[in-house]
Short mmCIF file of C-alpha atoms in Angstrom, two decimals:
data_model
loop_
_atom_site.label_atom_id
_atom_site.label_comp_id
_atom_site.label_asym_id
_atom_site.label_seq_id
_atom_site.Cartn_x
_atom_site.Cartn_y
_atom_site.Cartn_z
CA UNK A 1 0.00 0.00 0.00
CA UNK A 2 1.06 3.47 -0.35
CA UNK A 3 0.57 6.22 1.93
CA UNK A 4 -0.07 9.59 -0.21
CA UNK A 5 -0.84 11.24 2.87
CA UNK A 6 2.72 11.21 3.96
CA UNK A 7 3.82 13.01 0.41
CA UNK A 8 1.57 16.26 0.85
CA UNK A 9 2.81 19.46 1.59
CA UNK A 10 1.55 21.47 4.27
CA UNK A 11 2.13 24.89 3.47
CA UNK A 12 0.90 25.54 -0.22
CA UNK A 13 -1.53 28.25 -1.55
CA UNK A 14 -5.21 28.23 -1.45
CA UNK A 15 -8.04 29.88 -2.95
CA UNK A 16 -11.12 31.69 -1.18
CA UNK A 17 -14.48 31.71 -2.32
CA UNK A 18 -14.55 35.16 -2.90
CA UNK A 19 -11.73 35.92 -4.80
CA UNK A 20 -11.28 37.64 -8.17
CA UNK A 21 -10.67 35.83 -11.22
CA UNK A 22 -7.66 37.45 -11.99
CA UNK A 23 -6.41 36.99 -8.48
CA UNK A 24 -6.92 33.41 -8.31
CA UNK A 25 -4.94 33.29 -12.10
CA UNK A 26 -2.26 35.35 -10.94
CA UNK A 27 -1.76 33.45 -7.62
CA UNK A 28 -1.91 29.75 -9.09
CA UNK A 29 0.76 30.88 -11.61
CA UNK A 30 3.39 32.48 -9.11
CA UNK A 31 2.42 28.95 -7.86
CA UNK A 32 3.43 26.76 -10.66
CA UNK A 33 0.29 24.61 -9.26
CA UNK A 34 -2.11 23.13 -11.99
CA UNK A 35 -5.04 23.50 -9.38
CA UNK A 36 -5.74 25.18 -6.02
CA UNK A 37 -7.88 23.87 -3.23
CA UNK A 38 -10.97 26.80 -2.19
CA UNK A 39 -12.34 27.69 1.12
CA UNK A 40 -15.70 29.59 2.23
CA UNK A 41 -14.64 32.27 4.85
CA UNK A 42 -15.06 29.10 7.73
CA UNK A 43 -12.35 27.55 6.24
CA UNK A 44 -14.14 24.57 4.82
CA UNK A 45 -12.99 22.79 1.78
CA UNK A 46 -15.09 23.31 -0.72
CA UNK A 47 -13.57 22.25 -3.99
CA UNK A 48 -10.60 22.22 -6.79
CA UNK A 49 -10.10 25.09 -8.95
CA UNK A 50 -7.97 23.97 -12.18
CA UNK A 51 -6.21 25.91 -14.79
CA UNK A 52 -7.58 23.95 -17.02
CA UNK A 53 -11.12 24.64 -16.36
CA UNK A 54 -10.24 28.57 -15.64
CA UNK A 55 -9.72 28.04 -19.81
CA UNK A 56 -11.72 25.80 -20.97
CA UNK A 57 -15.04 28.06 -19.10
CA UNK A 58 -13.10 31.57 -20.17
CA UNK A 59 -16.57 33.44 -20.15
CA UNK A 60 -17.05 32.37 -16.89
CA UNK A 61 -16.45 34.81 -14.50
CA UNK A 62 -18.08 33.54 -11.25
CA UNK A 63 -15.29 30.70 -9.96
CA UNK A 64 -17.47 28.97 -7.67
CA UNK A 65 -18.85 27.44 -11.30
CA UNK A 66 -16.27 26.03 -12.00
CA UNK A 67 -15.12 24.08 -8.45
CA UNK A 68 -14.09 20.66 -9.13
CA UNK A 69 -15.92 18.71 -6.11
CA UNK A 70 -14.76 15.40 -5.48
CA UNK A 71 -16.37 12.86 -3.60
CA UNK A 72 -14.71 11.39 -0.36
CA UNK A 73 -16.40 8.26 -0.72
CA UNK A 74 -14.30 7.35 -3.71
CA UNK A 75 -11.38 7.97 -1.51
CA UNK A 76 -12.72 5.83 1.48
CA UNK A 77 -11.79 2.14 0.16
CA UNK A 78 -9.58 -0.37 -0.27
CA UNK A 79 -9.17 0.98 -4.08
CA UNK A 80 -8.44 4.71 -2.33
CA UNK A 81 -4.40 4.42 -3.81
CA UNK A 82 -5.52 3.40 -7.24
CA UNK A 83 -7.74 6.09 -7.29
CA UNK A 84 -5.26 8.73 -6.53
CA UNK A 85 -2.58 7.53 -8.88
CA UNK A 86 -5.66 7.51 -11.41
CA UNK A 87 -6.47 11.05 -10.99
CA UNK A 88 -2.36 12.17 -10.68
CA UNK A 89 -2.19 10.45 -14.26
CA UNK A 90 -5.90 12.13 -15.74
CA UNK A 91 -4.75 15.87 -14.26
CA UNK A 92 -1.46 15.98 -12.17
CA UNK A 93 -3.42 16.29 -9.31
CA UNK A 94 -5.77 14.04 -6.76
CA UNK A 95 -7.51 15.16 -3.48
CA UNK A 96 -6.75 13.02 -0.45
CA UNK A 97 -9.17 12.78 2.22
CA UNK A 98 -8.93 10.62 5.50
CA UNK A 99 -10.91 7.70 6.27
CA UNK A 100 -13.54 9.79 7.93
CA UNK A 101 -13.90 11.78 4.69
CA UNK A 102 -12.19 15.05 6.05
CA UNK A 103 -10.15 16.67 3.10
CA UNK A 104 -6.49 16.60 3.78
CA UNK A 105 -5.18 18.22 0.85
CA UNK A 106 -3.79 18.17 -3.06
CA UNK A 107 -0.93 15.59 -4.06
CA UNK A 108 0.77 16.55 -7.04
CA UNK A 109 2.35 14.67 -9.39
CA UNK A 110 5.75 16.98 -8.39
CA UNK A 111 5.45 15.35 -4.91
CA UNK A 112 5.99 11.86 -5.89
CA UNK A 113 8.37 12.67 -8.16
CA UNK A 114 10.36 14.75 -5.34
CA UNK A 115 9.44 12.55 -1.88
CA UNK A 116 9.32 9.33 -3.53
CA UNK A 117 10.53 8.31 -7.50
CA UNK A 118 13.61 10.54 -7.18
CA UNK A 119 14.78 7.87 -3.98
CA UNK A 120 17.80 5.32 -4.84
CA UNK A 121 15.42 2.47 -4.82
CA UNK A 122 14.54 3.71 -8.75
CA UNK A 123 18.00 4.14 -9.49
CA UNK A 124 17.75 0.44 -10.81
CA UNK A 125 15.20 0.89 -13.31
CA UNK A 126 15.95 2.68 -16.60
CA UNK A 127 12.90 5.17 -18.48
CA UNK A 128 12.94 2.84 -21.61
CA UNK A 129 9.52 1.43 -20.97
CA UNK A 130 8.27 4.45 -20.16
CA UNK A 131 9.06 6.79 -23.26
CA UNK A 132 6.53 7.78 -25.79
CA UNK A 133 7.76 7.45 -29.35
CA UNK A 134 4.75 9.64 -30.62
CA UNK A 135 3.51 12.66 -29.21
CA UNK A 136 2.41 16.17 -29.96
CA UNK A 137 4.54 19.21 -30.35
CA UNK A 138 4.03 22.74 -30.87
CA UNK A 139 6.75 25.00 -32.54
CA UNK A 140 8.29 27.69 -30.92
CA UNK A 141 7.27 30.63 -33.38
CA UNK A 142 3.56 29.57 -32.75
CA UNK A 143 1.57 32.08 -30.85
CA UNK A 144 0.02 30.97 -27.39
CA UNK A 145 -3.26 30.77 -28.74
CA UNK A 146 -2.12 28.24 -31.72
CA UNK A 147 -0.23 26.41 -28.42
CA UNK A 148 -3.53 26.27 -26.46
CA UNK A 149 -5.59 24.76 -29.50
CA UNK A 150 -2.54 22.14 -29.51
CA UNK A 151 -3.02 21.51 -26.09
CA UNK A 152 -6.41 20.88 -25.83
CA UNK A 153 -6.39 18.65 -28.78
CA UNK A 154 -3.39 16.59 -27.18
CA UNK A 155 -5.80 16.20 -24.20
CA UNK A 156 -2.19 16.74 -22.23
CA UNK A 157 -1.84 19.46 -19.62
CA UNK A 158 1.78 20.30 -21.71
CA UNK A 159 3.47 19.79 -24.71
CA UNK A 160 7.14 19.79 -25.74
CA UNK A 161 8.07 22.82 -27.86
CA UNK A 162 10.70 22.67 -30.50
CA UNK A 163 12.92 24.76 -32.84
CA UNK A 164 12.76 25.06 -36.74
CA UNK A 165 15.07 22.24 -36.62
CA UNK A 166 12.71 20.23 -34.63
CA UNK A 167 15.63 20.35 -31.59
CA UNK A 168 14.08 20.46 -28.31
CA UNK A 169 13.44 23.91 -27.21
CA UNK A 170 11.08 24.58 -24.11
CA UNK A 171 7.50 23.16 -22.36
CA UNK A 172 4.37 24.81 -22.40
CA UNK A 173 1.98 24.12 -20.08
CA UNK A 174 -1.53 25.27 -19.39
CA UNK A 175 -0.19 27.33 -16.89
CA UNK A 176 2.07 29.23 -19.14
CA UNK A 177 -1.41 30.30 -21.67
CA UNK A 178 -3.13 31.10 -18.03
CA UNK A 179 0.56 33.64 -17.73
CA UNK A 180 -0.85 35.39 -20.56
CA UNK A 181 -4.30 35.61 -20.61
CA UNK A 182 -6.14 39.05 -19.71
CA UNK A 183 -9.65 39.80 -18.99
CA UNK A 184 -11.65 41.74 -21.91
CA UNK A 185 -14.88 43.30 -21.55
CA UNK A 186 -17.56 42.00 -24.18
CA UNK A 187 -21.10 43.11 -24.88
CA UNK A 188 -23.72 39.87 -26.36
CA UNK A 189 -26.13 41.24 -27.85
CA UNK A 190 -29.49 39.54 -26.93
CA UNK A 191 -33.19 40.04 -26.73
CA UNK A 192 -34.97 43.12 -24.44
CA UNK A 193 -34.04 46.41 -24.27
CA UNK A 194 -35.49 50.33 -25.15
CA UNK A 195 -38.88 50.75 -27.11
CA UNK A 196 -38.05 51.62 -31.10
CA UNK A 197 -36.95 49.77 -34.05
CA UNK A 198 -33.28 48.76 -33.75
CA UNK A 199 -31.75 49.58 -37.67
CA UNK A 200 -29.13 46.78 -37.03
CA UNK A 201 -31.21 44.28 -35.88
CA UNK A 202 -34.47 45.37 -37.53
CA UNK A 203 -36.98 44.81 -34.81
CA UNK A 204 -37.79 46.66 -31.55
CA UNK A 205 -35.54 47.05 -29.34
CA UNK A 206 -37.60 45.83 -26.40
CA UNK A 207 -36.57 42.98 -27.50
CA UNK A 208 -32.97 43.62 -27.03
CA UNK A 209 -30.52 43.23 -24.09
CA UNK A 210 -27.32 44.54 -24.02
CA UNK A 211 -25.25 42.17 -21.97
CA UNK A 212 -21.54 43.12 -20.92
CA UNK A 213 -19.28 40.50 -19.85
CA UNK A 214 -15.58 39.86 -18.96
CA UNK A 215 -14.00 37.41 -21.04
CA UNK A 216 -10.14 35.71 -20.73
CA UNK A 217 -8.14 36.30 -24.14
CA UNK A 218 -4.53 35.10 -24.70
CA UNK A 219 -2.00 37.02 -25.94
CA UNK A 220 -0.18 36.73 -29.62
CA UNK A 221 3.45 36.61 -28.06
CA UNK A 222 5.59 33.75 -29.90
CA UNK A 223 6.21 30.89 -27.30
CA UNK A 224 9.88 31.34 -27.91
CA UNK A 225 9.79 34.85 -26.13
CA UNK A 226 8.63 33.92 -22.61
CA UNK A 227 9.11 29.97 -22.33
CA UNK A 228 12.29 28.96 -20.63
CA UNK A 229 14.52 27.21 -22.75
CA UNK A 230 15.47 23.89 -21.77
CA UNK A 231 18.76 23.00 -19.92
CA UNK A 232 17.69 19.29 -19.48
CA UNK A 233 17.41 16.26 -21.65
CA UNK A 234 17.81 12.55 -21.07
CA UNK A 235 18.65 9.19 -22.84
CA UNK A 236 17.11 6.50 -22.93
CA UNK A 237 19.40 4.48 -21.11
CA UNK A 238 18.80 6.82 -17.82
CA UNK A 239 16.75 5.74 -14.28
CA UNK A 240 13.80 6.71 -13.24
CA UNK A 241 15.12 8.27 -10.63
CA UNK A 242 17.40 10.49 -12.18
CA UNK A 243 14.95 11.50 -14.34
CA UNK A 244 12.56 12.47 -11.45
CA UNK A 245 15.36 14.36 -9.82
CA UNK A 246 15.64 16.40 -13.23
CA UNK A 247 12.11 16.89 -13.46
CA UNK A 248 11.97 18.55 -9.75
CA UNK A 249 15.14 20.73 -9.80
CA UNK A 250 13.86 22.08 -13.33
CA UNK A 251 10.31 22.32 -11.94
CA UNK A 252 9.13 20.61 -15.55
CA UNK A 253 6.06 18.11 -16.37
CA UNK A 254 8.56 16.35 -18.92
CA UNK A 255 11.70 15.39 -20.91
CA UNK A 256 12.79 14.66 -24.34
CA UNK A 257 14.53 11.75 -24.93
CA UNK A 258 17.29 12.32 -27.39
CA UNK A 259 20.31 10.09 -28.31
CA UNK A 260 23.55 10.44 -28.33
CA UNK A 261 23.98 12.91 -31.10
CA UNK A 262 20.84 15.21 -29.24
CA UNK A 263 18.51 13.97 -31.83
CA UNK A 264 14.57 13.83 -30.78
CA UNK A 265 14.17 10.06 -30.27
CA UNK A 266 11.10 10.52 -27.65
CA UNK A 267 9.09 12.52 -24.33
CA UNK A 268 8.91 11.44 -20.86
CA UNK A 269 5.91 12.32 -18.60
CA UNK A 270 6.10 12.66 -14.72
CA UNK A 271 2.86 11.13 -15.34
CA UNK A 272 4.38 8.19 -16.97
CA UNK A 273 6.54 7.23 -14.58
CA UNK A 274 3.86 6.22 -12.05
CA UNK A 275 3.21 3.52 -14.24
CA UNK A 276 6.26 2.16 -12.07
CA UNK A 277 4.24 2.47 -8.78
CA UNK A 278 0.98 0.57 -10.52
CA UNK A 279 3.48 -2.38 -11.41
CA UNK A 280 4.99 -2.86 -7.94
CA UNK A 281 2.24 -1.46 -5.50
CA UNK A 282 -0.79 -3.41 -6.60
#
C-alpha cells in the first residue's frame, strides 16, 4: 500500500471563495500549481479550482462554477491508492481525504516525483519502458493561442516545444497560456431592451438586451519569447530516478529523450513514470 498522505505538503496556496478571477490566475501561476484547493470564509474545503477549467469556461467569470468537487467516498476504500494515482495520471493532481472523509489536501504529481521516484530504490530501473515514441509538439514561433488549441487537442496538460530544426526547445503548459491571458470586456447582444426599431437588428428594441461581460483572451506573443529554454534532456538508457530528480530541480512536467547525437528520439511524462508504482504497489 502506499501512503499519499505522507507526500503532501503542508504549506501551499489556497483559494477563497470570494476571490477575483484574476487573483486566483495570478496566484496559481506564481504557484506553478495546476489546481488550487478553495475555502468559504469558515475555512471549509469546498472544492478544486484547475487551470484547465479557468480556460476551458473563459466566459465564466463567477469561480465557484467552475469548483471541481470530489467525492470522499471514492477515496474511502480499499481501491483509495488506485484512485489517486488515477487522478495524478488524468490531471497531475488528486484530493486526499482521510478515512472519515475530512479533506487533507492536493498531491501533485511533483510530490511523488520529489518525496518518492527521485529515492535510490529507482535508481535500478531505466525510463525505456516508459518513453513515448509519438507525441504532440508545438513550434516555438507559434503564438500561445495556436499552443492552447494544440493543447487541448493533445488532451495533455503540456506539450514539448521545439525549434525550426525540430531540436528540443522549451514546455508549455496550461499554466504558461493562463501567464498570458487578460480579462476583456464583451457586450452579447441579446433580446430586451429600449422601445423603437433597432436599424441593425431590424426589430424593436424591447426585444434587445445589451449584456456586458468579462472574457479571458490570450496574448499573440511567440512561445519562444517567454518559455524557458530547456537546460535538461535525457537518454534512454537513464533511471527513473534520475529523471525524477531532473524533473523537480527544473520544476518541468517532462523530458525529451534524445540520443547520443541530441537527436529527438522521444518525451517522458512525470505522469508516466507512475506507471512504475501501478506495477509494484498493486
Amino acid at each position: 500500500m502506499l501512503n499519499f498522505s505522507s507526500l503532501l505538503e503542508t504549506k501551499r496556496p489556497v483559494l477563497r471563495v470570494a476571490a477575483n478571477r484574476m487573483d486566483a490566475i495570478k496566484q496559481m501561476v506564481e504557484s506553478g500549481l495546476p489546481a488550487l484547493a478553495v475555502y468559504d470564509k469558515r475555512d471549509s474545503f469546498v472544492g478544486i479550482l484547475s487551470a484547465r477549467e479557468l480556460l476551458r469556461h473563459a466566459d465564466e467569470e463567477q469561480l465557484g462554477l467552475l469548483l471541481e468537487k470530489p467525492d470522499p467516498r471514492s477515496f474511502a476504500n480499499q481501491l483509495a491508492d488506485q484512485k489517486v494515482l488515477s487522478e495524478i495520471t488524468n490531471k497531475g493532481y488528486s484530493a486526499i481525504f482521510d478515512s472519515n472523509g475530512r479533506f487533507q489536501g492536493i498531491i501533485y504529481i511533483e510530490d511523488i516525483l520529489r518525496k518518492l521516484l527521485s529515492k535510490k530504490e529507482y535508481e535500478k530501473f531505466p525510463i525505456e519502458g516508459f518513453v513515448r515514441d509519438k507525441f504532440s509538439v508545438v513550434w516555438a514561433s507559434a503564438p500561445v493561442g495556436v499552443g492552447w488549441c494544440a493543447l487541448r487537442s493533445s488532451g495533455m496538460n503540456s506539450l514539448l516545444v521545439v525549434d525550426d530544426s525540430c531540436k528540443p526547445f522549451s514546455v508549455f503548459s496550461e499554466l504558461d497560456v493562463l501567464a498570458e491571458t487578460v480579462e476583456e470586456r464583451v457586450s452579447v447582444r441579446e433580446q430586451g431592451g429600449d422601445s423603437g426599431v433597432s436599424e441593425e437588428w431590424g426589430v424593436e428594441q424591447s426585444d434587445i438586451v445589451y449584456i456586458d461581460r468579462l472574457t479571458l483572451t490570450v496574448s499573440n506573443r511567440p512561445l519562444k519569447t517567454f518559455t524557458n529554454k530547456l537546460k535538461d534532456t535525457v537518454l534512454y538508457t537513464e533511471s527513473v530516478a534520475s529523471v525524477a530528480t531532473k524533473m523537480v530541480l527544473g520544476r518541468l512536467p517532462l523530458l525529451p529523450v534524445v540520443d547520443s547525437s541530441k537527436n529527438l528520439m522521444g518525451v517522458v511524462y512525470g505522469v508516466d513514470l507512475l506507471k512504475i508504482l501501478k506495477d509494484n504497489a498493486f
